[in-house]
Amino acid sequence: MKFAWFSLVMNLPHAITGEQLTPKQKFDQIIRQAELAETLGFEAYGVGERHGAPFLSSSPAVLLAAIAGRTRIIRLLTTVSVLSVLDPVRVAEDYATVDQLSGGRLELIIGKGNDPRHYPLFGVPPEEQWESLAERYALLKRLWSEEDVVWTGKYRPPLDRVTTQPRPFGGTIPIWHGSASSPLSTELAAQAGEPIFSSNSFHHLQKYKDLIDHYRERLAHYGHPPEKAVVGAGAGSLYLAATQEEAIRRYKPYYELFSGTDSAKHNQSPFTGLEDNIRNGPILVGSPDSVIEKILTYQKAFGNQVLGLSVDGLSVSEQREQLQWFAAEVAPILRREAPSTVWDTRPASSAAGPLSIY
């Protein structure tokens, strides 16, 4: 199994002390967290995209560019890029720039997003979110793979012989499809033969398993070998402690603070509280042994090769503690019990360290 740490740059007051970071402090913390993830040997770091409080992740390309300048080998992800409301020309330019700055370490996870606030903000009717995503995705693929693109569609002005600059570092940028709630996302991924990343954050296992099973079925329909499917899966939040009782006691204030936000309420989680989520949902709160057991249970159901993890909302010291503890006590066992060949090869430019033209 490979591991991708990610953040939505959630900037709530601390659940116990009430301390509130400034935006600058929060961004600095995210960059340091990505550096730590690389130092600890994790394979990827991702930044999500939201357009409203309590998140500061409205410009993930900018933040990923800053992370690219402070890291050397870790892959950089968007978790997810809300392509359903973005101009594909701008996306092609911004993320090809990040790809060049990072030496080919960028991989784009696209989706429609799960926060309804971005649709009126960008003038996309909510009922057109899937149509918008499919059109913009098709154009983005062409902009990265072709030159002199001629194009006409519904959601942006026509293009006449357009070649976006810069070009991707290695000729192309891998695209994953974020999957949370609808078979329309898995259908789009299967048709293209591209990987999916299941959010697996808010609901019961079966809901996400049904979407992953649909993805594999549709891969076969479109002529792609389903046994070669590449699946990533999230896991909700992480909190490790010596015992499950201690983990619950320490994490509950954070859980209750976020659960009370409008953003969390929109997700309509079926769980009645933290304990119910631990018993019946995806959250990873407990001892290392209990967390390993749950991750392997989900991995058996999903067949995922990559696991996405987040420690958003915790204090800076607790975030560091959680990454270090996971690296020492959990990751080695999961790598042994659920081996993965995804990301076995480093980007060529990163193998020998940062590039220099001087």
mmCIF file of N, CA and C in Angstrom, residues 93 143 146-149 160-165 167:
data_model
loop_
_atom_site.group_PDB
_atom_site.id
_atom_site.type_symbol
_atom_site.label_atom_id
_atom_site.label_comp_id
_atom_site.label_asym_id
_atom_site.label_seq_id
_atom_site.Cartn_x
_atom_site.Cartn_y
_atom_site.Cartn_z
ATOM 1 N N GLU A 93 -2.803 25.493 -17.850
ATOM 2 C CA GLU A 93 -1.633 26.351 -17.661
ATOM 3 C C GLU A 93 -1.101 26.276 -16.228
ATOM 4 N N LEU A 143 -5.905 19.681 -24.318
ATOM 5 C CA LEU A 143 -4.942 20.777 -24.162
ATOM 6 C C LEU A 143 -3.577 20.264 -23.721
ATOM 7 N N GLU A 146 -2.401 17.743 -27.085
ATOM 8 C CA GLU A 146 -2.395 18.240 -28.459
ATOM 9 C C GLU A 146 -1.898 19.677 -28.510
ATOM 10 N N GLU A 147 -1.486 20.078 -29.689
ATOM 11 C CA GLU A 147 -1.180 21.472 -29.979
ATOM 12 C C GLU A 147 -2.169 21.985 -31.021
ATOM 13 N N ASP A 148 -2.288 23.303 -31.110
ATOM 14 C CA ASP A 148 -3.199 23.929 -32.077
ATOM 15 C C ASP A 148 -4.616 23.372 -31.936
ATOM 16 N N VAL A 149 -5.124 23.383 -30.718
ATOM 17 C CA VAL A 149 -6.442 22.820 -30.431
ATOM 18 C C VAL A 149 -7.534 23.733 -30.968
ATOM 19 N N ASP A 160 -9.367 28.502 -31.110
ATOM 20 C CA ASP A 160 -8.936 28.387 -32.499
ATOM 21 C C ASP A 160 -7.413 28.266 -32.534
ATOM 22 N N ARG A 161 -6.947 27.029 -32.699
ATOM 23 C CA ARG A 161 -5.530 26.721 -32.817
ATOM 24 C C ARG A 161 -4.756 27.213 -31.582
ATOM 25 N N VAL A 162 -5.173 26.730 -30.429
ATOM 26 C CA VAL A 162 -4.569 27.125 -29.154
ATOM 27 C C VAL A 162 -3.615 26.038 -28.669
ATOM 28 N N THR A 163 -2.408 26.449 -28.285
ATOM 29 C CA THR A 163 -1.439 25.574 -27.642
ATOM 30 C C THR A 163 -1.086 26.195 -26.299
ATOM 31 N N THR A 164 -1.516 25.563 -25.215
ATOM 32 C CA THR A 164 -1.268 26.148 -23.897
ATOM 33 C C THR A 164 0.204 25.999 -23.523
ATOM 34 N N GLN A 165 0.672 26.956 -22.740
ATOM 35 C CA GLN A 165 2.058 26.968 -22.261
ATOM 36 C C GLN A 165 2.071 27.189 -20.751
ATOM 37 N N ARG A 167 4.041 23.374 -21.516
ATOM 38 C CA ARG A 167 3.593 22.004 -21.707
ATOM 39 C C ARG A 167 3.927 21.191 -20.447
#
